[in-house]
XYZ file of C-alpha atoms in Angstrom:
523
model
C 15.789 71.401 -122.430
C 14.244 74.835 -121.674
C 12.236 74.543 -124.991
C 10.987 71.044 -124.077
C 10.068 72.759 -120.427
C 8.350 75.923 -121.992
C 6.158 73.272 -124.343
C 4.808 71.519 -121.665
C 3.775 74.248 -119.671
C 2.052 75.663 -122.726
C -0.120 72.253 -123.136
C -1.314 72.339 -119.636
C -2.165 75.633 -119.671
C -4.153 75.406 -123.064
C -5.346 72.060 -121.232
C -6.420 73.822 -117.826
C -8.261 76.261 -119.996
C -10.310 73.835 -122.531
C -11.566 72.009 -119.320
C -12.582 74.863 -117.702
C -14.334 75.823 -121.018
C -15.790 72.470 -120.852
C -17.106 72.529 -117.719
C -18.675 75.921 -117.914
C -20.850 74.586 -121.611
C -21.862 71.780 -119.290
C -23.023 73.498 -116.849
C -25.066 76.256 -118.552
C -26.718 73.097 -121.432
C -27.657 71.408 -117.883
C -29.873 74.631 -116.329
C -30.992 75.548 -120.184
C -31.670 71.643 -119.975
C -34.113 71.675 -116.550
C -35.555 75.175 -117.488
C -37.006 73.416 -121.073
C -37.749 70.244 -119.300
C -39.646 72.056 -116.646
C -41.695 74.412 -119.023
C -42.928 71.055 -120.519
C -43.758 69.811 -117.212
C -45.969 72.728 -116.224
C -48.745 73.832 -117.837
C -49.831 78.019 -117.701
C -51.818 77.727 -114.155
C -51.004 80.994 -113.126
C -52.486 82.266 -116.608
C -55.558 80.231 -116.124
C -56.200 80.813 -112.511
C -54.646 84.048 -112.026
C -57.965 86.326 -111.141
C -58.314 89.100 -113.971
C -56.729 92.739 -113.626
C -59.763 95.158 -114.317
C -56.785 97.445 -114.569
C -54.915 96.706 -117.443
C -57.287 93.869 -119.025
C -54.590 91.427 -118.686
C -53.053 88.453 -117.223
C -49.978 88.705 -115.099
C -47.492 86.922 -117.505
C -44.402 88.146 -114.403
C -46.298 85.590 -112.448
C -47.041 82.832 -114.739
C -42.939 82.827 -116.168
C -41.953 83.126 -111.837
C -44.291 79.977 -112.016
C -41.712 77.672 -113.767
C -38.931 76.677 -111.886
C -35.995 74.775 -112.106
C -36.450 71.558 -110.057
C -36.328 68.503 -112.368
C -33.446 66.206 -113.603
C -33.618 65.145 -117.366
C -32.994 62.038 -119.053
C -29.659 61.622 -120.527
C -29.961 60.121 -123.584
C -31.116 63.590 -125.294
C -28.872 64.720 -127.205
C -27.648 68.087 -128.075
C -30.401 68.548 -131.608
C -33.440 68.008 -129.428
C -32.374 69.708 -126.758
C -32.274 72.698 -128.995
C -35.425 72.233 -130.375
C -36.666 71.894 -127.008
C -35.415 75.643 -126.255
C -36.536 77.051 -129.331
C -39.491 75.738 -128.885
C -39.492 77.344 -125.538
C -39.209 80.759 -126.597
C -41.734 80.503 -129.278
C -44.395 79.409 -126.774
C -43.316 82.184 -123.466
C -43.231 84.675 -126.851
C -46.921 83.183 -127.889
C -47.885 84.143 -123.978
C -45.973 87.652 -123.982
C -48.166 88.438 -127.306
C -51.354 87.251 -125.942
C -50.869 88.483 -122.360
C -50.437 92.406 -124.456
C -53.298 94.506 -123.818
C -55.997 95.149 -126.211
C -56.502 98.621 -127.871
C -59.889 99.030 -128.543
C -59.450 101.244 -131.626
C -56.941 98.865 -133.176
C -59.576 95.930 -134.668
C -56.506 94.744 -136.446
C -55.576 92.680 -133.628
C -58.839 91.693 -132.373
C -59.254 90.527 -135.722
C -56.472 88.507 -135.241
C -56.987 87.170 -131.929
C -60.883 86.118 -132.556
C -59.636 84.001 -135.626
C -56.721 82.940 -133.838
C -59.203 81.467 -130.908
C -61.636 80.156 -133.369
C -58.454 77.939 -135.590
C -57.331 77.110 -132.445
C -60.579 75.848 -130.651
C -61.221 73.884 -134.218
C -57.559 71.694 -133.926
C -58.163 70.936 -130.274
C -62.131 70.262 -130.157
C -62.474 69.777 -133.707
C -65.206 71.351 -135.833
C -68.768 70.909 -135.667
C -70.752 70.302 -139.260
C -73.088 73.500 -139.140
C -75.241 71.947 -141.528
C -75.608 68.505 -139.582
C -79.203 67.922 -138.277
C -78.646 64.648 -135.713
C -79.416 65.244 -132.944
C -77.481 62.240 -131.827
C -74.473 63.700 -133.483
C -75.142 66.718 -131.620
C -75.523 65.094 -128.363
C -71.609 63.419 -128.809
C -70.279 66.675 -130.139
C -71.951 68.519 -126.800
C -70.822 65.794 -124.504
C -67.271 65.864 -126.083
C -66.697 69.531 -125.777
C -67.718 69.128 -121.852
C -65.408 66.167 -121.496
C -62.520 67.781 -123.539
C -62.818 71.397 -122.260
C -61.770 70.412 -118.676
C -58.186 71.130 -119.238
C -59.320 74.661 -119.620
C -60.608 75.015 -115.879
C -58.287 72.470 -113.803
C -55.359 73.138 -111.625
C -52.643 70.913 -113.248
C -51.704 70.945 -116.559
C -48.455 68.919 -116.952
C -50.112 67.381 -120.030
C -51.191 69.751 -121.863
C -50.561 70.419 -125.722
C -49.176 73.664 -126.571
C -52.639 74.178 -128.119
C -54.584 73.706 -125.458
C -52.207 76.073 -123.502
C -52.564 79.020 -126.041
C -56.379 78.254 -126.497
C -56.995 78.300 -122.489
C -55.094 81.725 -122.228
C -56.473 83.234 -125.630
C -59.957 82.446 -124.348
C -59.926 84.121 -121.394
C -57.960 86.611 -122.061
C -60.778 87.433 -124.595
C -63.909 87.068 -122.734
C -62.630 88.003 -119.009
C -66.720 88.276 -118.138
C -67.318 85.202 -118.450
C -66.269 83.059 -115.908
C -66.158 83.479 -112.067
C -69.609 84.847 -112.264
C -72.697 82.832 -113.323
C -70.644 80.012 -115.206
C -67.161 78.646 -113.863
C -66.790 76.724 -117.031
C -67.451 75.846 -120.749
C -69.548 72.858 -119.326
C -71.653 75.155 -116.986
C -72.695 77.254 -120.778
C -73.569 74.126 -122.695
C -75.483 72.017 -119.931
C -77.720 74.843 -118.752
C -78.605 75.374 -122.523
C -81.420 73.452 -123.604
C -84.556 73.135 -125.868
C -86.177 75.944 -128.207
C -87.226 79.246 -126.206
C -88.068 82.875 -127.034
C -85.912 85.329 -125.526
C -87.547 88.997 -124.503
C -85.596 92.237 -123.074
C -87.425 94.532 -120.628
C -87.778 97.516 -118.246
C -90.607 99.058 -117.234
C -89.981 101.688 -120.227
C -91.377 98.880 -122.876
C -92.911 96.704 -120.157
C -96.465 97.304 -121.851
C -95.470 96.147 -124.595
C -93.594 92.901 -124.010
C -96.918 92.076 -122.323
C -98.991 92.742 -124.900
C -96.298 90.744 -126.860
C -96.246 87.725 -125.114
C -100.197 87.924 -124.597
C -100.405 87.661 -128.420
C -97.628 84.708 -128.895
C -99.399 82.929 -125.694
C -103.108 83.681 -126.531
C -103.670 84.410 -130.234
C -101.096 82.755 -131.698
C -101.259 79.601 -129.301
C -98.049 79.413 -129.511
C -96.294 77.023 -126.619
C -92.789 77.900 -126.408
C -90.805 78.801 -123.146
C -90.258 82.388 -122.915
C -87.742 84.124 -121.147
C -87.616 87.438 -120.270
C -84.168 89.337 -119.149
C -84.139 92.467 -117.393
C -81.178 94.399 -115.905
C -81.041 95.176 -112.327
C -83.781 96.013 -109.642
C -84.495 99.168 -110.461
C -84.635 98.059 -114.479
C -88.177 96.108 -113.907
C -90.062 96.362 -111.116
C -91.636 93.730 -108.684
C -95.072 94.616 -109.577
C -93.819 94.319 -113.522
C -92.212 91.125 -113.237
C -95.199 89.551 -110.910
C -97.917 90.413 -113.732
C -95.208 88.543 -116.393
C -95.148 85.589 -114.735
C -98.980 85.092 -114.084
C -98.318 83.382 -118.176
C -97.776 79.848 -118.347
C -94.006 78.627 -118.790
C -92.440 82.051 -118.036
C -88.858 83.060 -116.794
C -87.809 86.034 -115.251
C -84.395 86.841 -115.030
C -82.246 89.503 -114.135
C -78.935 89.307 -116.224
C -76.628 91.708 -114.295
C -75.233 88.941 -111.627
C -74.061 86.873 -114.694
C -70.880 88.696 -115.866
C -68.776 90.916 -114.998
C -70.514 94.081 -114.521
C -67.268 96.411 -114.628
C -66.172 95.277 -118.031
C -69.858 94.581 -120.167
C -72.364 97.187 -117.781
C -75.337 96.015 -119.134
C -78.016 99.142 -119.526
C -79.474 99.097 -123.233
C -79.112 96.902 -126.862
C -76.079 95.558 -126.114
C -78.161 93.180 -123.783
C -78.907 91.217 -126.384
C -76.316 89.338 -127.041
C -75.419 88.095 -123.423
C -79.053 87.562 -122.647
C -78.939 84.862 -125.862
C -75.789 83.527 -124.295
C -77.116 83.531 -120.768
C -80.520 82.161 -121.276
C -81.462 78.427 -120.563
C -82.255 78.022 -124.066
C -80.175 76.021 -126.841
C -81.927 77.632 -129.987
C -82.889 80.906 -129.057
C -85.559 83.313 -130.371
C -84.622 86.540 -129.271
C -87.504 89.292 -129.906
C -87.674 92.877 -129.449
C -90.553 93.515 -126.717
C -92.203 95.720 -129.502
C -92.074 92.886 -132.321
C -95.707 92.204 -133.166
C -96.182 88.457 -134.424
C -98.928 87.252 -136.275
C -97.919 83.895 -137.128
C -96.212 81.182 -134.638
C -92.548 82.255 -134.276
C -91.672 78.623 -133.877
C -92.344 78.467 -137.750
C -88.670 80.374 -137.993
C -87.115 77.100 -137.098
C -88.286 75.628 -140.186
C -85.997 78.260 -142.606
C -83.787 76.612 -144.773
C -81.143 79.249 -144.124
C -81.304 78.714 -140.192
C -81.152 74.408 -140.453
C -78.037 74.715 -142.597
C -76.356 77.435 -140.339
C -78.143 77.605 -137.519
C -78.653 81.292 -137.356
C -81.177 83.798 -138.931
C -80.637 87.677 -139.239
C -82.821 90.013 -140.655
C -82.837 92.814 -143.360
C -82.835 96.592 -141.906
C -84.076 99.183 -144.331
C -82.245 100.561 -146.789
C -80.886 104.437 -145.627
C -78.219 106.338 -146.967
C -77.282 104.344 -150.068
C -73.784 105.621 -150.031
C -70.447 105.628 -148.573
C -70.106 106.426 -145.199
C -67.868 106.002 -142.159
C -68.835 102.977 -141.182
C -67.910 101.192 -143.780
C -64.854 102.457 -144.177
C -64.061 101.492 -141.068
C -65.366 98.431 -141.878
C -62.422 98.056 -144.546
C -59.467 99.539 -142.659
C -59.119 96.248 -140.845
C -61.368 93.641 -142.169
C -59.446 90.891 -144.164
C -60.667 88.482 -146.802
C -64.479 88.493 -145.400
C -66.838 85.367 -145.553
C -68.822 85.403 -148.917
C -72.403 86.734 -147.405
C -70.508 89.694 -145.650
C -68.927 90.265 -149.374
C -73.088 90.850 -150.419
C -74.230 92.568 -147.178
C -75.438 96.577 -148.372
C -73.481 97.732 -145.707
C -70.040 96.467 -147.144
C -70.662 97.289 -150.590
C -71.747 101.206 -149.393
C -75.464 100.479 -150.867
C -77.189 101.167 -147.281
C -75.834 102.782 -143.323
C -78.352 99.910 -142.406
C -77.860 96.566 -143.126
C -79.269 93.874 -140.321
C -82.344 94.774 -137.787
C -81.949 92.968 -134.538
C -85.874 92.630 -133.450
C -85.609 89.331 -134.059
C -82.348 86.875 -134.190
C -82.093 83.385 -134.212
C -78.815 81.745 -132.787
C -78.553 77.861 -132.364
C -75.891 78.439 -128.915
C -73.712 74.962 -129.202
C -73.388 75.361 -133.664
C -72.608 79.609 -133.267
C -70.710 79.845 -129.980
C -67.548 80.923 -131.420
C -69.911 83.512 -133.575
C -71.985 84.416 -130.280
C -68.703 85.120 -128.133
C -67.480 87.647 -131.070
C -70.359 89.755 -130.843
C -70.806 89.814 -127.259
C -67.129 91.198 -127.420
C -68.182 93.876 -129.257
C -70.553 94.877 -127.547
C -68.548 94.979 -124.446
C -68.439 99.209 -122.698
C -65.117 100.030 -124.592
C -65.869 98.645 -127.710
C -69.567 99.436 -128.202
C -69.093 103.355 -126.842
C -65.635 103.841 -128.261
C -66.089 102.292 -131.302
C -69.315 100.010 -132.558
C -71.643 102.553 -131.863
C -70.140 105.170 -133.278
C -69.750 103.600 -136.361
C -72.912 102.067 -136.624
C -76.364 102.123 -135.000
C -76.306 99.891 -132.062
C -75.984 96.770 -131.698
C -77.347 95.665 -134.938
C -74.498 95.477 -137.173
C -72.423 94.177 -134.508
C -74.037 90.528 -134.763
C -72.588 89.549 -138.573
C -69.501 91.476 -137.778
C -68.680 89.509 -134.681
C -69.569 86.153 -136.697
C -67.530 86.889 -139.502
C -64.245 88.022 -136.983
C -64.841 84.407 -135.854
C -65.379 82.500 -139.247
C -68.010 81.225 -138.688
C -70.874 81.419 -141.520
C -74.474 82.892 -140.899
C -77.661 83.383 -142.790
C -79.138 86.545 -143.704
C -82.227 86.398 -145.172
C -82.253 87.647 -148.796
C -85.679 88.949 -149.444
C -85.643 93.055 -148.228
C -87.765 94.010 -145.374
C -91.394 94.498 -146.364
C -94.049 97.688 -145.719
C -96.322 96.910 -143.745
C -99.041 99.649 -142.977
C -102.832 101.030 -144.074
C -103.244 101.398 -147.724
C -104.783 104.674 -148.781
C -106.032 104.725 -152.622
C -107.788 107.201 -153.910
C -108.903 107.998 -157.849
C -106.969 108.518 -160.632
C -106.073 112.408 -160.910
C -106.260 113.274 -157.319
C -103.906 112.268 -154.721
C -100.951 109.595 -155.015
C -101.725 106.137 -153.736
C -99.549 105.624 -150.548
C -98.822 102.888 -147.632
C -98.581 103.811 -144.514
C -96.952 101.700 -141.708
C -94.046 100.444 -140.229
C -91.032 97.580 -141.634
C -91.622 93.919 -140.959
C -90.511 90.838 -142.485
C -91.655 87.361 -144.310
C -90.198 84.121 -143.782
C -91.519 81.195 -146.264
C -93.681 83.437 -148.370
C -95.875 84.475 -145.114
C -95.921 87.720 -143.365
C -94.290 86.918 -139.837
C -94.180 90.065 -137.772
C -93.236 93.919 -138.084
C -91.367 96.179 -135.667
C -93.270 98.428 -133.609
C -96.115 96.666 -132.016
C -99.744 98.000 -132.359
C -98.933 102.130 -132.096
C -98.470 103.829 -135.066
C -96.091 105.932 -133.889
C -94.861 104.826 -130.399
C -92.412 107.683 -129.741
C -94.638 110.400 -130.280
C -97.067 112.447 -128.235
C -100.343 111.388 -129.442
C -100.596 107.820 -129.677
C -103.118 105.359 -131.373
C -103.609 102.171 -132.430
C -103.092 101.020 -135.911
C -105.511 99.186 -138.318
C -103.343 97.129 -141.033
C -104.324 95.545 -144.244
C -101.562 94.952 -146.345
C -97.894 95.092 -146.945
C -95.145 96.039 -150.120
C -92.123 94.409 -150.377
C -89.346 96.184 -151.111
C -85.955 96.134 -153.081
C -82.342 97.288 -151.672
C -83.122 100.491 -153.883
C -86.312 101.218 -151.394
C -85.095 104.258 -149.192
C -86.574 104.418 -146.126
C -86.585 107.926 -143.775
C -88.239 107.278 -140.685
C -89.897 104.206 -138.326
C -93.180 105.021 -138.950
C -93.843 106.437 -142.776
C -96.114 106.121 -145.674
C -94.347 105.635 -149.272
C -95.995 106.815 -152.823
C -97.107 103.396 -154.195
C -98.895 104.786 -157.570
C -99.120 102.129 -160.145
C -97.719 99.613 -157.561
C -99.849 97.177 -155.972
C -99.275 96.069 -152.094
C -100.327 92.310 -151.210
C -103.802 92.556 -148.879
C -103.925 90.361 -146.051
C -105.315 87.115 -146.662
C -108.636 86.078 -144.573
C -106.156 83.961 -142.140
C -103.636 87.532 -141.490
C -107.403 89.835 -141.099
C -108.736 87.889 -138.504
C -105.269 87.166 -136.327
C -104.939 90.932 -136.557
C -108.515 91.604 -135.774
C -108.221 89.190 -132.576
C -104.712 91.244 -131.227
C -106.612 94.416 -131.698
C -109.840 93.289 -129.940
C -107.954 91.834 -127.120
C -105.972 95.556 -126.751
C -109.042 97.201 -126.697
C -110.681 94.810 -123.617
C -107.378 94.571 -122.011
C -105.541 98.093 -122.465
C -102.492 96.534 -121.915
C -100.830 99.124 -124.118
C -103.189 102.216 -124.510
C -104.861 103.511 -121.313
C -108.863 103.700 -121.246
């Protein structure tokens, strides 16, 4: 009888216990239950919205995980497999935030690597990827007014829907490019709609105000050439009044000063890296952006019509070839780059053949085809990166424009044929002196000389200063070494190519209308 007594209080013991146990699983599934429910529910607001930390160049994840709360029921019928899923899936996406929220180090391209190829993969699944070679301009038009419809789940309040995709690519983006917005533009839309057309893009102070006159007094006046130019200067005391007042006495002229468009504190706009964010903030869809010094002598709306720039949409230039060996650049180049896009793999600079490998007097960028590419380089050329890094490793902002493209996959076209001499040919008879050219390095673009690099002085940075009287140009190979900006090179049995009678008189006219106007050279 005692045994049959001690038995039964054993079983409701064990009993008591097991439903206790019971309840407690219950009870812990049902919060794990609302947590993962909720998390689908919301979408990362506080990530989106939250105003950037100039601090710590982050987003406050604290505050975007306080966000989600546990205040829904779920459905029933789930069962036990998906609820587990559910949390799993959970903790992939807060650790996806945790990672991206991390603050960048500026020396460790590594993970900005990463990140800018992350962004680009993930912009491609959720807006889908734009045929860089397609030349419709209707398809263009419903790509354009896709991306404005689609990218509005990237600047609202509520979220509930959103794909884990759009999530990570809202919070990658920003956390990326924290100039951007809140500034000029409040959204992707505001970028794309205020781009339109063909124009020429110019950068100016009063330092080289002479000669983006003189500049756009040859493209407007000798070269007839009808395209909208705008010209971006940074701050009031960057260009004056009087400056800016003369500029806009030319027909279809902008003047604009850049600094109000981004965040100051993070980019401080002063010198090259302006050129970037003045192609991404000007009104322009395809832009032209010039040096003020780049002398033209044929229409620069002819560098539409290169093959390379219709199939890509871009066009980068050739520097000189100087120092044809390794150097730190690129090996720095090669401590973090990974599998590189097949024209970086025959850039000069990556194979150690030349310190120099792209000039940036003139770049052509089609905005809505590159902006992934465009984004890149304006990252580099952010105040950390360029003075901490970029420009330490290489000279300005030049390099930084096929770098930034290739950290964002997306292809570009350099032009192939080397940058050519183009100067004053001084022969003299055989057995005396060596046959030289004198002059400075400019490029052709469909067999035609286009332009050269330092405007009409021979030597603009030194004391005495004079104008110069071309007739001819050499091209050179990647074996050419160059020394300085304005040289002569030993030609001897080499021939250079004379101007034809159409290059003698456009450089005749420029020449005669410096020496009525003295825009550049004082009477």
């Amino acid at each position: 009888m005692k045994r049959v007594k001690r038995r039964y209080i054993y079983f409701t013991v064990i009993s008591i216990i097991f439903i206790c146990i019971t309840f407690v699983e219950i009870f812990c599934q049902y919060n794990d239950i609302k947590l993962v429910h909720n998390l689908q529910l919301k979408g990362s607001n506080i990530l989106i919205n939250n105003e950037y930390n100039n601090d710590n160049d982050t987003y406050n994840l604290d505050e975007f995980m306080d966000y989600y709360n546990i205040e829904n029921d779920i459905e029933d019928e789930k069962n036990e497999e998906e609820l587990n899923k559910d949390y799993i899936e959970m903790l992939i996406e807060k650790m996806m935030f945790r990672e991206i929220d991390r603050k960048l180090d500026v020396h460790d391209f590594i993970d900005l690597r990463n990140r800018e190829e992350l962004h680009t993969a993930l912009w491609y699944s959720v807006f889908g990827k734009y045929d860089q070679s397609n030349n419709n301009e209707y398809d263009l038009m419903n790509y354009k007014d896709s991306l404005i419809e689609e990218s509005l789940f990237m600047f609202n309040e509520t979220y509930a829907e959103d794909t884990r995709e759009q999530k990570l690519l809202t919070a990658l983006h920003k956390s990326l490019y924290p100039w951007l917005y809140g500034f000029h533009y409040s959204s992707l839309s505001d970028i794309i709609e205020s781009s339109n057309g063909r124009g020429i893009v110019i950068n100016t102070g009063d330092f080289h105000f002479k000669y983006a006159r003189s500049s756009i007094d040859t493209i407007r006046n000798v070269l007839n050439c009808t395209l909208p130019i705008e010209v971006f200067y940074c701050g009031e005391n960057d260009l004056s009044e009087e400056n800016r007042s003369i500029l806009q006495e030319f027909d279809n002229i902008y003047i604009t000063d850049i600094l109000p468009y981004f965040n100051r504190t993070i980019v401080n706009l002063k010198g090259w890296e302006i050129k970037p964010y003045s192609i991404l903030a000007s009104r322009f869809e395809e832009v032209i952006l010039m040096d003020a010094d780049a002398l033209y002598i044929r229409n620069p709306e002819e560098l539409y019509e290169d093959e390379g720039y219709i199939k890509t949409g871009t066009l980068f230039f050739q520097d000189r070839t100087i120092n044809p060996e390794p150097n730190i650049g690129s090996k720095w180049l090669k401590s973090w780059m990974e599998d590189p896009l097949p024209e970086t793999k025959n850039l000069r600079f990556y194979n150690e053949l030349s310190y120099h490998e792209m000039e940036s007097s003139t770049v052509l960028i089609h905005k809505t085809k590159n902006l992934l590419g465009l984004l890149a380089v304006c990252k580099l050329n952010e105040e950390k990166y360029r003075n901490d890094v970029l420009y330490k490793m290489t000279y300005g902002d030049k390099e930084t424009f096929w770098i930034g493209f290739d950290m964002a996959r997306q292809h570009y076209y350099m032009h192939p044929t080397p940058c050519v001499f183009v100067g004053k040919m001084y022969a003299y008879p055989k057995g005396m002196l060596r046959n030289k050219l004198c002059g400075l390095n400019g490029h052709i673009v469909n067999g035609k000389l286009m332009y050269w690099n330092g405007s009409l002085i021979k030597d603009k940075n030194g004391k005495i200063k004079s104008l110069i009287f071309f007739d001819s140009y050499y091209i050179t190979s990647n074996d050419t070494q160059w020394a300085s900006n304005y040289e002569c090179i030993m030609l001897d049995e080499q021939q250079p190519i004379y101007f034809d009678e159409e290059e003698e008189k456009t450089v005749k006219k420029i020449i005669d209308r410096e020496k009525e106007l003295h825009i550049i050279l004082p009477i």
